[in-house]
XYZ file of C-alpha atoms in Angstrom:
334
model
C 87.483 166.690 316.953
C 85.800 170.131 316.720
C 82.930 170.364 314.216
C 82.426 174.075 314.383
C 84.379 177.112 313.632
C 84.385 180.842 314.319
C 87.164 183.262 313.030
C 87.865 184.610 316.481
C 89.488 184.709 318.959
C 92.865 183.855 317.502
C 96.257 182.870 318.637
C 99.347 183.967 316.654
C 102.120 181.423 316.062
C 105.750 182.009 315.034
C 105.083 180.568 311.659
C 105.049 183.088 308.738
C 103.671 183.117 305.314
C 107.152 183.725 303.870
C 108.510 180.800 305.714
C 105.714 178.398 304.455
C 106.125 179.779 300.934
C 109.913 179.152 301.058
C 109.281 175.629 302.177
C 106.630 175.062 299.513
C 108.908 176.520 296.848
C 111.761 174.172 297.778
C 109.375 171.072 297.862
C 107.942 171.858 294.355
C 111.293 172.488 292.868
C 112.618 169.255 294.312
C 109.759 167.279 292.798
C 110.296 169.336 289.489
C 113.901 168.372 289.552
C 113.148 164.760 289.831
C 110.770 165.021 286.760
C 113.537 166.869 284.880
C 116.013 163.966 285.664
C 113.330 161.404 284.523
C 112.807 163.159 281.146
C 116.463 163.495 280.663
C 117.369 159.903 281.328
C 114.391 158.508 279.446
C 113.778 160.810 276.463
C 117.014 162.816 276.122
C 118.516 166.143 277.152
C 116.191 168.089 274.816
C 113.159 167.053 276.915
C 114.888 167.961 280.115
C 115.822 171.303 278.778
C 112.284 171.876 277.494
C 110.916 171.217 281.003
C 113.262 173.858 282.411
C 112.256 176.392 279.742
C 108.648 175.889 280.364
C 108.947 176.522 283.993
C 110.948 179.828 283.186
C 108.321 180.737 280.639
C 105.384 180.378 283.178
C 107.350 182.167 286.035
C 108.185 185.050 283.756
C 104.554 185.353 282.625
C 103.302 185.267 286.289
C 105.785 187.902 287.455
C 105.198 190.154 284.480
C 101.433 190.013 284.855
C 101.363 190.825 288.584
C 104.037 193.545 288.146
C 101.936 195.304 285.465
C 98.869 194.838 287.758
C 100.606 196.281 290.805
C 101.968 199.227 288.583
C 98.465 199.950 287.278
C 96.897 199.815 290.758
C 99.641 202.151 292.169
C 101.203 199.658 294.491
C 104.910 199.200 295.307
C 105.820 196.784 292.627
C 108.871 195.156 294.306
C 107.356 194.847 297.656
C 104.016 193.533 296.346
C 105.710 190.834 294.122
C 107.682 189.560 296.834
C 104.635 189.171 299.103
C 102.477 187.818 296.360
C 104.272 184.580 295.542
C 103.055 184.413 291.924
C 105.831 181.991 291.164
C 104.150 179.358 293.353
C 101.080 179.417 290.922
C 103.452 179.371 287.930
C 105.363 176.262 289.147
C 102.226 174.395 290.025
C 100.454 175.203 286.704
C 103.775 174.177 284.796
C 103.842 170.856 286.884
C 100.069 170.161 286.009
C 100.708 170.020 282.208
C 102.576 167.839 279.858
C 105.723 168.772 277.970
C 103.724 168.952 274.717
C 102.032 172.181 275.652
C 103.434 175.044 273.497
C 105.440 177.893 275.173
C 102.898 180.572 274.109
C 99.958 178.417 275.341
C 101.580 178.142 278.725
C 102.470 181.765 278.703
C 98.918 183.114 277.866
C 97.232 180.527 280.330
C 99.596 181.805 283.082
C 98.672 185.482 282.313
C 94.942 184.522 282.375
C 95.008 182.493 285.601
C 97.063 185.123 287.340
C 94.987 188.096 286.386
C 91.445 186.589 286.196
C 91.991 183.944 288.745
C 93.930 185.925 291.366
C 94.335 189.632 290.685
C 90.739 190.543 289.983
C 89.552 188.994 293.256
C 91.918 191.351 295.233
C 95.230 189.477 294.830
C 97.123 187.161 297.136
C 94.872 185.242 299.539
C 91.583 186.678 298.251
C 90.942 184.346 295.253
C 88.031 181.988 295.104
C 89.504 179.457 292.728
C 92.838 177.728 292.867
C 94.687 179.844 290.206
C 96.801 177.019 288.912
C 93.690 174.663 288.412
C 92.042 177.517 286.672
C 95.066 177.955 284.328
C 95.095 174.140 283.684
C 91.523 174.287 282.573
C 92.389 177.195 280.185
C 95.094 175.094 278.553
C 92.705 171.930 278.308
C 89.938 173.994 276.749
C 91.801 176.487 274.550
C 95.289 175.172 273.786
C 94.924 171.459 273.408
C 95.409 171.668 269.649
C 98.628 173.746 269.936
C 100.974 170.804 271.029
C 104.567 170.431 270.171
C 104.401 166.931 268.687
C 108.339 166.647 268.735
C 108.034 166.378 272.478
C 105.338 163.712 272.709
C 105.810 161.135 275.310
C 103.119 158.726 274.175
C 99.716 157.986 275.654
C 99.462 158.512 279.406
C 98.264 155.709 281.727
C 95.004 157.374 282.466
C 94.388 158.058 278.712
C 95.083 154.428 277.850
C 92.903 153.177 280.727
C 90.138 155.456 279.650
C 90.129 153.847 276.234
C 89.175 150.614 277.973
C 86.327 152.208 279.780
C 88.275 151.910 283.127
C 87.206 148.216 283.419
C 89.385 145.294 282.580
C 90.315 141.858 283.731
C 93.399 140.961 285.687
C 94.900 139.231 282.680
C 94.197 142.221 280.499
C 95.697 144.621 283.005
C 98.906 142.411 283.285
C 99.349 143.002 279.630
C 98.307 146.661 279.718
C 100.570 147.713 282.625
C 103.729 146.296 280.743
C 103.554 149.513 278.655
C 104.584 151.391 281.741
C 106.719 148.812 283.559
C 104.653 147.990 286.704
C 102.801 149.640 289.508
C 106.008 149.969 291.375
C 107.640 151.925 288.469
C 104.591 154.135 288.289
C 105.114 154.868 292.019
C 108.858 155.516 291.897
C 109.808 156.880 288.523
C 107.767 155.860 285.530
C 104.727 157.996 284.883
C 104.789 159.821 281.603
C 102.154 162.446 281.663
C 101.906 165.713 283.377
C 105.358 167.054 284.451
C 104.632 167.095 288.188
C 103.095 163.655 288.315
C 106.186 161.821 287.215
C 106.813 160.257 290.564
C 104.206 159.679 293.224
C 106.995 158.733 295.621
C 108.714 162.170 295.282
C 105.333 163.953 295.665
C 104.456 161.804 298.809
C 107.854 162.501 300.344
C 107.475 166.291 299.647
C 104.079 166.215 301.334
C 105.265 164.398 304.427
C 107.892 166.929 304.858
C 105.494 169.842 304.496
C 103.176 168.291 307.122
C 105.975 167.632 309.533
C 107.115 171.200 309.278
C 103.505 172.299 309.786
C 103.450 173.976 306.514
C 100.449 172.106 305.210
C 97.356 170.547 306.956
C 97.172 166.800 306.321
C 93.362 166.420 306.551
C 92.062 167.314 303.098
C 94.755 165.470 301.226
C 94.405 162.359 303.421
C 90.724 162.404 302.961
C 91.018 162.728 299.250
C 93.615 160.001 298.903
C 91.681 157.579 301.269
C 88.355 158.166 299.502
C 89.771 157.753 295.995
C 91.291 154.367 297.192
C 88.286 153.139 298.902
C 85.716 154.274 296.208
C 87.707 152.753 293.375
C 88.384 149.662 295.559
C 84.648 149.030 295.801
C 84.017 149.652 292.168
C 86.951 147.256 291.303
C 85.484 144.563 293.572
C 82.085 144.987 291.922
C 83.644 144.194 288.562
C 85.985 141.421 289.690
C 89.179 143.510 289.658
C 91.981 143.114 292.105
C 93.777 145.534 294.452
C 95.629 146.797 291.576
C 92.660 148.919 290.525
C 92.480 151.483 293.350
C 96.355 151.567 293.292
C 96.277 152.498 289.654
C 93.858 155.376 290.246
C 96.212 156.614 293.016
C 99.447 156.444 291.059
C 98.388 157.759 287.702
C 96.979 161.096 286.493
C 97.115 163.994 288.757
C 95.790 162.221 291.863
C 98.795 162.430 294.087
C 100.002 165.846 292.825
C 96.516 167.345 293.225
C 96.157 165.941 296.716
C 99.421 167.264 298.018
C 99.833 170.621 296.113
C 96.347 171.775 295.166
C 93.651 170.407 297.584
C 95.756 171.491 300.499
C 95.583 175.197 299.246
C 94.445 177.008 302.530
C 92.857 179.949 300.579
C 90.410 177.953 298.419
C 89.631 175.086 300.741
C 87.737 175.125 303.975
C 89.243 176.530 307.127
C 87.123 174.374 309.536
C 88.662 171.014 310.524
C 85.723 168.934 309.451
C 85.198 170.994 306.462
C 88.689 169.941 305.228
C 87.622 166.344 305.449
C 84.367 167.032 303.520
C 86.174 168.928 300.927
C 88.666 166.055 300.345
C 85.977 163.539 300.280
C 83.900 165.602 297.807
C 86.730 166.076 295.500
C 87.672 162.476 295.549
C 84.008 161.415 294.578
C 84.039 163.978 291.687
C 87.399 162.709 290.472
C 86.293 159.155 290.384
C 82.969 160.057 288.715
C 84.617 162.261 286.076
C 87.182 159.611 285.322
C 84.799 156.692 284.933
C 81.772 158.301 283.566
C 82.931 161.230 281.322
C 85.106 161.464 278.293
C 87.986 163.023 280.413
C 90.794 160.700 281.290
C 91.525 162.613 284.555
C 89.152 164.642 286.684
C 91.351 165.968 289.398
C 91.503 169.558 288.280
C 87.855 169.961 287.619
C 86.878 168.392 290.974
C 89.158 170.774 292.794
C 87.496 173.783 291.039
C 83.928 172.505 291.743
C 84.749 172.004 295.383
C 86.383 175.490 295.611
C 82.913 176.820 294.798
C 81.397 175.025 297.762
C 84.191 176.042 300.300
C 82.073 178.990 301.774
C 79.063 176.781 302.190
C 81.087 173.974 303.838
C 82.649 176.261 306.384
C 79.161 177.803 307.052
C 77.941 174.267 307.856
C 80.348 173.933 310.714
C 80.163 177.613 311.865
C 80.424 177.995 315.675
C 82.629 179.333 318.386
C 86.068 177.839 318.844
C 89.628 179.139 319.297
C 91.817 178.927 316.150
C 95.444 179.410 315.493
C 96.868 181.740 312.750
C 100.340 182.448 311.740
C 101.503 185.819 310.581
C 99.792 186.989 307.451
C 97.578 183.976 307.592
C 96.393 183.956 304.023
C 98.542 181.750 301.640
C 98.035 181.040 297.915
C 99.306 177.510 296.801
C-alpha cells in the first residue's frame, strides 16, 4: 500500500467521465425504481407517483439552474449541461430525503445546492462540498416545517431509536423491531425513511457493480461501513446489547446510501489511497457520535460535509511522489 501521493506523473486509462456518469446514473435509477415499487406496494400508487414527480422536480431545478448559469457566463449551454451531469446531484438529493418534503422545498434546495454548492466554485469537479449533501442540510434546516402530511410514512427506524437514547435491552429491541418487521426486512425491502435508503440490499448490489466496473473506489465506503459496524459493536457490547445493535446502525438511516453514493464522491473526498481510508473512518466516527450524542437521529450527511472540509489536509498528510492513474476528464461529481 502506498501512503503518499503526488499529482504527477499520470497514466491515462480508457475509462471516461461520461462512461462513469452513465453507469452511476443507471445504478441510481435502479435503486430509485426499487424504492418506487416499495412505496407503490406498501402505501399505494399515489406515493409511487409522488416519488417520480419529486425526482422530476429536482432534475428540472438542477438543469434550469445550471442552464441559466452557463448562459450568464457565456458558455455553450447544451454542451456544458451534457458535461456537467447536474442530474446526478438532483437524483442523489431526491434519494436522500423523504416523500414528505414539499415540491417547492425540494426545488429551492436543488437550486441552492447547484448554484452555491457547485457553480460558484467553478462548476463540475471544482466544488469543495458534496452538492447533494449540501442541499440535504438546506432542507433539514429550512424546510422541515413544510412537509406534505398526506404522504407521511410514519416514524423512521432511526427516529424511533433516537427516542430511546440508542440504548435498549434485547427484549425491548425485539418488541421495537416488530414495527418494521425484522432486521432482514430492513435489509431487503422495509425501511420507511429517505427515498434512497429503502433497501440496503439494492444499494449494496449497485455499489458492488460500480466497483466491479471500476466506476467507484471501494476504500472509503468499505472503511466507513466497517468503522460504523465496529464502533457501534463496541458500544453495544459495553451496554450489554447483542449483534443486532451494529447491524441496526448499518441498515437504517442513510448509512448504506451515504457510504455507496456520497462518501465515494472522488471530487470531495481524498485522492490518496490512505486518505480514502482516513476519510471513511473519520466520517464513520462522526456519524456515530452525532447519532448517539446529539438530538439528530441520523448524522450521515453532516459527517460527510465535515470530512469534505478536511479533504485537502488529509491529502497533504500523505503527499509524496508516486505514479497515479487518471481516466479522461478525471474530475467527477457524484
